CSV table of C-alpha atoms in Angstrom, one decimal:
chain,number,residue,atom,x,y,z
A,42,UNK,CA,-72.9,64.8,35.9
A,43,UNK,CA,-69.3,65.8,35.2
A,44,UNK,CA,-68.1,63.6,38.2
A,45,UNK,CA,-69.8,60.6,36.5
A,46,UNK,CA,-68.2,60.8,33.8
A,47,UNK,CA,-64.9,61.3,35.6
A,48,UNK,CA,-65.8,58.1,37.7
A,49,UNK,CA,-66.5,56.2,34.6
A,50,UNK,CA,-63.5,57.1,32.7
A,51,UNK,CA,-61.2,56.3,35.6
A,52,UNK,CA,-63.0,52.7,36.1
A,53,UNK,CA,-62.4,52.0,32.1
A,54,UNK,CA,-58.9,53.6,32.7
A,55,UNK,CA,-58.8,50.6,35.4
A,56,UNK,CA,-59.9,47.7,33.6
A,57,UNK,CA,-57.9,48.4,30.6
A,58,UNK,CA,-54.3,48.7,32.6
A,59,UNK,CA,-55.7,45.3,34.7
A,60,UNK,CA,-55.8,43.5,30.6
A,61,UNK,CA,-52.3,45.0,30.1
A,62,UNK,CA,-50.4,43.7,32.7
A,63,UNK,CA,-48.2,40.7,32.0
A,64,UNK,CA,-48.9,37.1,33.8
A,65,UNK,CA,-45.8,36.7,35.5
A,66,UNK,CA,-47.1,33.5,37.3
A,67,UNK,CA,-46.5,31.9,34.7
A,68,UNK,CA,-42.7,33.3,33.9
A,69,UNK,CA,-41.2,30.9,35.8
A,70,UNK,CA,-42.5,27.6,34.1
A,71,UNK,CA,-41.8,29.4,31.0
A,72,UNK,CA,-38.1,29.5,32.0
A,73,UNK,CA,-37.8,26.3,34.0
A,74,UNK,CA,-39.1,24.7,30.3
A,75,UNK,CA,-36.3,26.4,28.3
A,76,UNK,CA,-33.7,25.3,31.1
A,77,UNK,CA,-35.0,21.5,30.9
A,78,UNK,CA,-34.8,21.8,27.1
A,79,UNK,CA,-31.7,23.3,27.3
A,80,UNK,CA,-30.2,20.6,29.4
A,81,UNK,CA,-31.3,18.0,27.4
A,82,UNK,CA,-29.7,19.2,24.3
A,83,UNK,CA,-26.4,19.4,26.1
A,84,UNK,CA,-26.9,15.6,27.3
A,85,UNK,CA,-28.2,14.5,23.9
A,86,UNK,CA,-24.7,16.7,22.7
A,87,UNK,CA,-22.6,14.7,25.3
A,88,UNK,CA,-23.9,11.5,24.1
A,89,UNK,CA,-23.4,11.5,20.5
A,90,UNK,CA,-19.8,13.0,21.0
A,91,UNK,CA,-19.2,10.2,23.3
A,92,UNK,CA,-20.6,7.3,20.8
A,93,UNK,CA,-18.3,9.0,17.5
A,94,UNK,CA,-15.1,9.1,20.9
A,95,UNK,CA,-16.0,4.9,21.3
A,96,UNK,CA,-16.1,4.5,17.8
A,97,UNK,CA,-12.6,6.0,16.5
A,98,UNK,CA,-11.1,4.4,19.5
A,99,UNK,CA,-12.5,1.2,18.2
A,100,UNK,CA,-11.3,1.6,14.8
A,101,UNK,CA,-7.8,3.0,16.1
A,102,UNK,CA,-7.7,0.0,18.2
A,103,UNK,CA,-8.7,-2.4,15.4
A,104,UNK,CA,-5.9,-0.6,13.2
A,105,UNK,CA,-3.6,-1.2,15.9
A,106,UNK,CA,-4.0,-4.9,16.5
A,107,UNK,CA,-3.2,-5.6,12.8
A,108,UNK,CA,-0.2,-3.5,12.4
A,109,UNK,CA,1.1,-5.0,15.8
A,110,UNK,CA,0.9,-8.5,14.0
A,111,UNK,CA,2.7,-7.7,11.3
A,112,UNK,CA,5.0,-6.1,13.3
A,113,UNK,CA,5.5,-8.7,15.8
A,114,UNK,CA,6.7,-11.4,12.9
A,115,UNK,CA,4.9,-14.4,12.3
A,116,UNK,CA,4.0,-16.8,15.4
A,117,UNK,CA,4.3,-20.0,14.7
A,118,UNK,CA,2.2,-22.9,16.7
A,119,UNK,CA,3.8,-26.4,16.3
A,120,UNK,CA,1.0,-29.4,16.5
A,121,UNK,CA,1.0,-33.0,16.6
A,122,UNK,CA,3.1,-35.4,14.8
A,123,UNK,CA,1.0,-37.9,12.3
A,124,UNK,CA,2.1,-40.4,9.8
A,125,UNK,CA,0.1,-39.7,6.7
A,126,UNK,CA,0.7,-41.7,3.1
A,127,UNK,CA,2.1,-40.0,0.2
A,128,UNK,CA,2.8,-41.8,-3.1
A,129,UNK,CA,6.7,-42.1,-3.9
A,130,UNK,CA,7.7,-42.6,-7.5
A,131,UNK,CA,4.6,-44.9,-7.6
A,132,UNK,CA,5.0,-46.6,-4.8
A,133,UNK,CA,3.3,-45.5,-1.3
A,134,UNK,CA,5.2,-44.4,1.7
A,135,UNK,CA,4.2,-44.0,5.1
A,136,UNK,CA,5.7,-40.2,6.2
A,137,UNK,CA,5.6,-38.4,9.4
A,138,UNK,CA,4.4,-34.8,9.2
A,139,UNK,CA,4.0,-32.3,12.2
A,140,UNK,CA,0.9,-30.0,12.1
A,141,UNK,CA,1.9,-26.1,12.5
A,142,UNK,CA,-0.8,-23.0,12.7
A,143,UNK,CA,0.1,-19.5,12.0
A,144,UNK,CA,-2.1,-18.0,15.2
A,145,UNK,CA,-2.1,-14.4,13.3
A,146,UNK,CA,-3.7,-15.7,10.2
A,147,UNK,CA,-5.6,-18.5,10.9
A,148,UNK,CA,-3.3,-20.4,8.6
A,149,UNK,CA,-2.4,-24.5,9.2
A,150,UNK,CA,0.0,-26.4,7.1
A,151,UNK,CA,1.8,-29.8,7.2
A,152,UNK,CA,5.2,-30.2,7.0
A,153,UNK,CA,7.4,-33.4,6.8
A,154,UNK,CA,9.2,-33.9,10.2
A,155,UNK,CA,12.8,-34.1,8.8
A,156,UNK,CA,12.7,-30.6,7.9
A,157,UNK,CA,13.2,-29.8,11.4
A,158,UNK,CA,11.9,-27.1,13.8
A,159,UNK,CA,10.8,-23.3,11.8
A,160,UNK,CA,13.2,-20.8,12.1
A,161,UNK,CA,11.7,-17.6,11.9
A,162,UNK,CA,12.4,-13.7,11.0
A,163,UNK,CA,9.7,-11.5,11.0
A,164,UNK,CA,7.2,-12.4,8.3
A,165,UNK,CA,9.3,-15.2,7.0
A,166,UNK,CA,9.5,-18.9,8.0
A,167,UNK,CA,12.5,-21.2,7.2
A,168,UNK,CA,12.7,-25.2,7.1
A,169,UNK,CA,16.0,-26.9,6.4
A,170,UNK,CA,16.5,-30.3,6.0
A,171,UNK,CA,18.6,-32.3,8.4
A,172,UNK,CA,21.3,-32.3,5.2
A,173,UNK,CA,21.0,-28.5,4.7
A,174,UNK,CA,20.4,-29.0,1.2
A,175,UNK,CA,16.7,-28.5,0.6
A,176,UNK,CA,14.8,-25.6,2.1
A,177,UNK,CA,11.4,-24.8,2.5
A,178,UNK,CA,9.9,-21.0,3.6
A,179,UNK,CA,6.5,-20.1,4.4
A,180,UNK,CA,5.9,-16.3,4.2
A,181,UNK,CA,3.1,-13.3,4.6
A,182,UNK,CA,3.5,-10.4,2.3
A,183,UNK,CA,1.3,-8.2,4.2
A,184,UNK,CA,-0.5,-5.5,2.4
A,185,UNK,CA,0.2,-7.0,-1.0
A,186,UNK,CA,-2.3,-7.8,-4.3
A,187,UNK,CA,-1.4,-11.2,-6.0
A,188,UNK,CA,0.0,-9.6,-8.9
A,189,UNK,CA,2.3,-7.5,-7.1
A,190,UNK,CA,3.9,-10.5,-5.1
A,191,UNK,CA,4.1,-12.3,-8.1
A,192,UNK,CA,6.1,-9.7,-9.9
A,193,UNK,CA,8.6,-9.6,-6.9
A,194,UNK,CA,8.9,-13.1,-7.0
A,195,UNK,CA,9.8,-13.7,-10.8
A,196,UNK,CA,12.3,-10.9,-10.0
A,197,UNK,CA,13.9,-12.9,-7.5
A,198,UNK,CA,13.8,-15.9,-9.3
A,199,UNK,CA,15.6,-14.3,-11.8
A,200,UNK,CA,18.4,-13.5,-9.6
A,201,UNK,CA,20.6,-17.0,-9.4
A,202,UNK,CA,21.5,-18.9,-11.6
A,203,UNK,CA,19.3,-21.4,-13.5
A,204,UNK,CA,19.5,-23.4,-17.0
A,205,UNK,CA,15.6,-23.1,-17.7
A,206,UNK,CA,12.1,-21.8,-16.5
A,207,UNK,CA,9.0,-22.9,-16.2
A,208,UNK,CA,6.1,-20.7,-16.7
A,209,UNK,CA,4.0,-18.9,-14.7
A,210,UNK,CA,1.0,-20.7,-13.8
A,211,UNK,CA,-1.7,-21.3,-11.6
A,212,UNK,CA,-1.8,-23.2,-9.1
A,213,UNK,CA,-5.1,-26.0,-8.8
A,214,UNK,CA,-8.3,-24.3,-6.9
A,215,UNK,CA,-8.8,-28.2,-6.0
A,216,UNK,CA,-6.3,-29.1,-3.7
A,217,UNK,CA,-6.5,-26.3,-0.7
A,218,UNK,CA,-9.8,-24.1,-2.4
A,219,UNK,CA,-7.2,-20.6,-2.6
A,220,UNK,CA,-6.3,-19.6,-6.0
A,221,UNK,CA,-2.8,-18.8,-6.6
A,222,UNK,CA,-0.2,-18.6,-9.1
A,223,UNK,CA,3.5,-20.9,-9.1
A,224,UNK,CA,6.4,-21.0,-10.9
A,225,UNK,CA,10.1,-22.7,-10.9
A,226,UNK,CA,13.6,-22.6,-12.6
A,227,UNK,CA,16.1,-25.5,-12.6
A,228,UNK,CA,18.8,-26.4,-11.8
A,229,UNK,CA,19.2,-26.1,-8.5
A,230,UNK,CA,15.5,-26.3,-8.0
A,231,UNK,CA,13.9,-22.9,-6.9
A,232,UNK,CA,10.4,-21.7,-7.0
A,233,UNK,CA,7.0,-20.8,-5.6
A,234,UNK,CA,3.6,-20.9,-4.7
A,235,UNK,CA,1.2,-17.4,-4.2
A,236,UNK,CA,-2.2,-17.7,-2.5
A,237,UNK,CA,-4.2,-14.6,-2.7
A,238,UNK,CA,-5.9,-14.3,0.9
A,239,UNK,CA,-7.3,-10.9,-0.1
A,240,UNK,CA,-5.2,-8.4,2.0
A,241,UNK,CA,-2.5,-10.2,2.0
A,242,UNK,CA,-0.1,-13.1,0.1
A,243,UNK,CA,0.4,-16.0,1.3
A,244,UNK,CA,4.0,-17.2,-0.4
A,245,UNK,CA,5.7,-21.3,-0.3
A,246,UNK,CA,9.5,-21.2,-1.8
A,247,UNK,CA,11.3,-23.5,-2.1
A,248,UNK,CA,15.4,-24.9,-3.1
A,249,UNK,CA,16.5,-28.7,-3.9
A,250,UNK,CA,19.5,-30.3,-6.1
A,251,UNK,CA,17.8,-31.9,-8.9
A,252,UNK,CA,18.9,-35.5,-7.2
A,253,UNK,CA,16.6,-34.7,-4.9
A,254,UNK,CA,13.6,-34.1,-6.8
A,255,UNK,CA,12.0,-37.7,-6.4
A,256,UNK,CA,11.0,-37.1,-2.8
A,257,UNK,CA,10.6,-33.2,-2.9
A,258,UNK,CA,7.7,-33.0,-5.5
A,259,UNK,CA,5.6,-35.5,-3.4
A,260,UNK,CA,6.8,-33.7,-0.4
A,261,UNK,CA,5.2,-30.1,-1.6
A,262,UNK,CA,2.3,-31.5,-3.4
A,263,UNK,CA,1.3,-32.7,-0.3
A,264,UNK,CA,2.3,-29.4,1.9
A,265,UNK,CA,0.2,-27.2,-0.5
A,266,UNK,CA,-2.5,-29.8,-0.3
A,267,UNK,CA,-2.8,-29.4,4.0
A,268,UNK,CA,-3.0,-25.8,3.5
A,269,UNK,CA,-6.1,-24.6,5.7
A,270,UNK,CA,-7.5,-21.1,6.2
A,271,UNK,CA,-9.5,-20.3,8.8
């Protein structure tokens, strides 16, 4: 009897240490799973550090190109000659103009063609007449509200000499579609036009003797007039 109940005890000794024992068949799936998901962490890690990588170098390189223009100075394209019709102390004349394009702004104008070809300094553009007596200068005041150009070009009309001022106005929506502001002092004849084009200020000056006021009126009416922004 006694050996039994040893023989019994030892078999549910048995099957109790057979439920203990760990599966270690399936260890290795186990681990191959956590190694997979591991892995695709890291890649998933990789990827998104490599989208924010292209994305500051875009920006950097978007940054870059615009300070590279303004750095560069304006560059000026010079067009085609055409004869266009402007009215002349009421009577019309037929005047040849030559198209030019600011490439870095998008920026065309028309300019009559005895004011020669553009000299140009940085941001600034200069026409002279073939007399030297009238000028004309296109410039980009990067980086700068409307007001603020404004305010440093009262300042530097205030400069020279003049008998009276005009006031500050603005300048018609109608003829180009920018809104601007303009002003002038005589004599000599000096002023401006300012186009607001958002980041930057697009800026017309100008210099005549009074004599010469006749055709140089016309002659800037009709330069703010071609004024196209692309």
């Amino acid at each position: 009897m006694k050996k039994r109940y040893a023989l019994g005890f030892i078999l549910i000794l048995s099957f109790v240490l057979v439920g203990c024992t760990p599966n270690t068949e399936d260890a290795p799936d186990q681990i191959e799973e956590n190694d997979n998901s591991a892995e695709q962490n890291d890649e998933s890690g990789t990827e998104n550090e490599n989208e924010l990588e292209s994305d500051q170098e875009s920006d950097q390189e978007g940054d870059t190109s615009e300070n590279d223009a303004e750095n560069e100075g304006l560059e000026v394209e010079t067009g085609s000659t055409e004869t266009v019709t402007r009215m002349i102390e009421g009577m019309e004349n037929e005047v040849e103009v030559v198209n030019y394009h600011l490439t870095q702004y998008g920026i065309s104008y028309q300019l009559d063609t005895l004011f020669g070809e553009p000299e140009v300094n940085g941001q600034l553009i200069t026409y002279t007449n073939e007399q030297g007596t009238s000028e004309v200068s296109i410039e980009i005041m990067t980086d700068t509200s409307l007001d603020e150009a404004v305010e440093e070009l009262q300042a530097q009309l205030e400069t020279g000499d003049y008998e009276e001022k005009g006031k500050l106005e603005d300048i018609p929506v109608a003829e180009n579609g920018l809104e601007g502001k303009m002003q002038y002092v005589v004599y000599p004849v000096r002023g401006f036009y300012a186009y607001d084009l958002a980041d930057h200020v697009l800026v017309i000056s100008y210099t005549f003797p009074a004599e010469a006021g006749d055709g140089m009126y016309p002659l800037l009416e009709s330069l703010r007039q071609s004024i196209q922004v692309q």
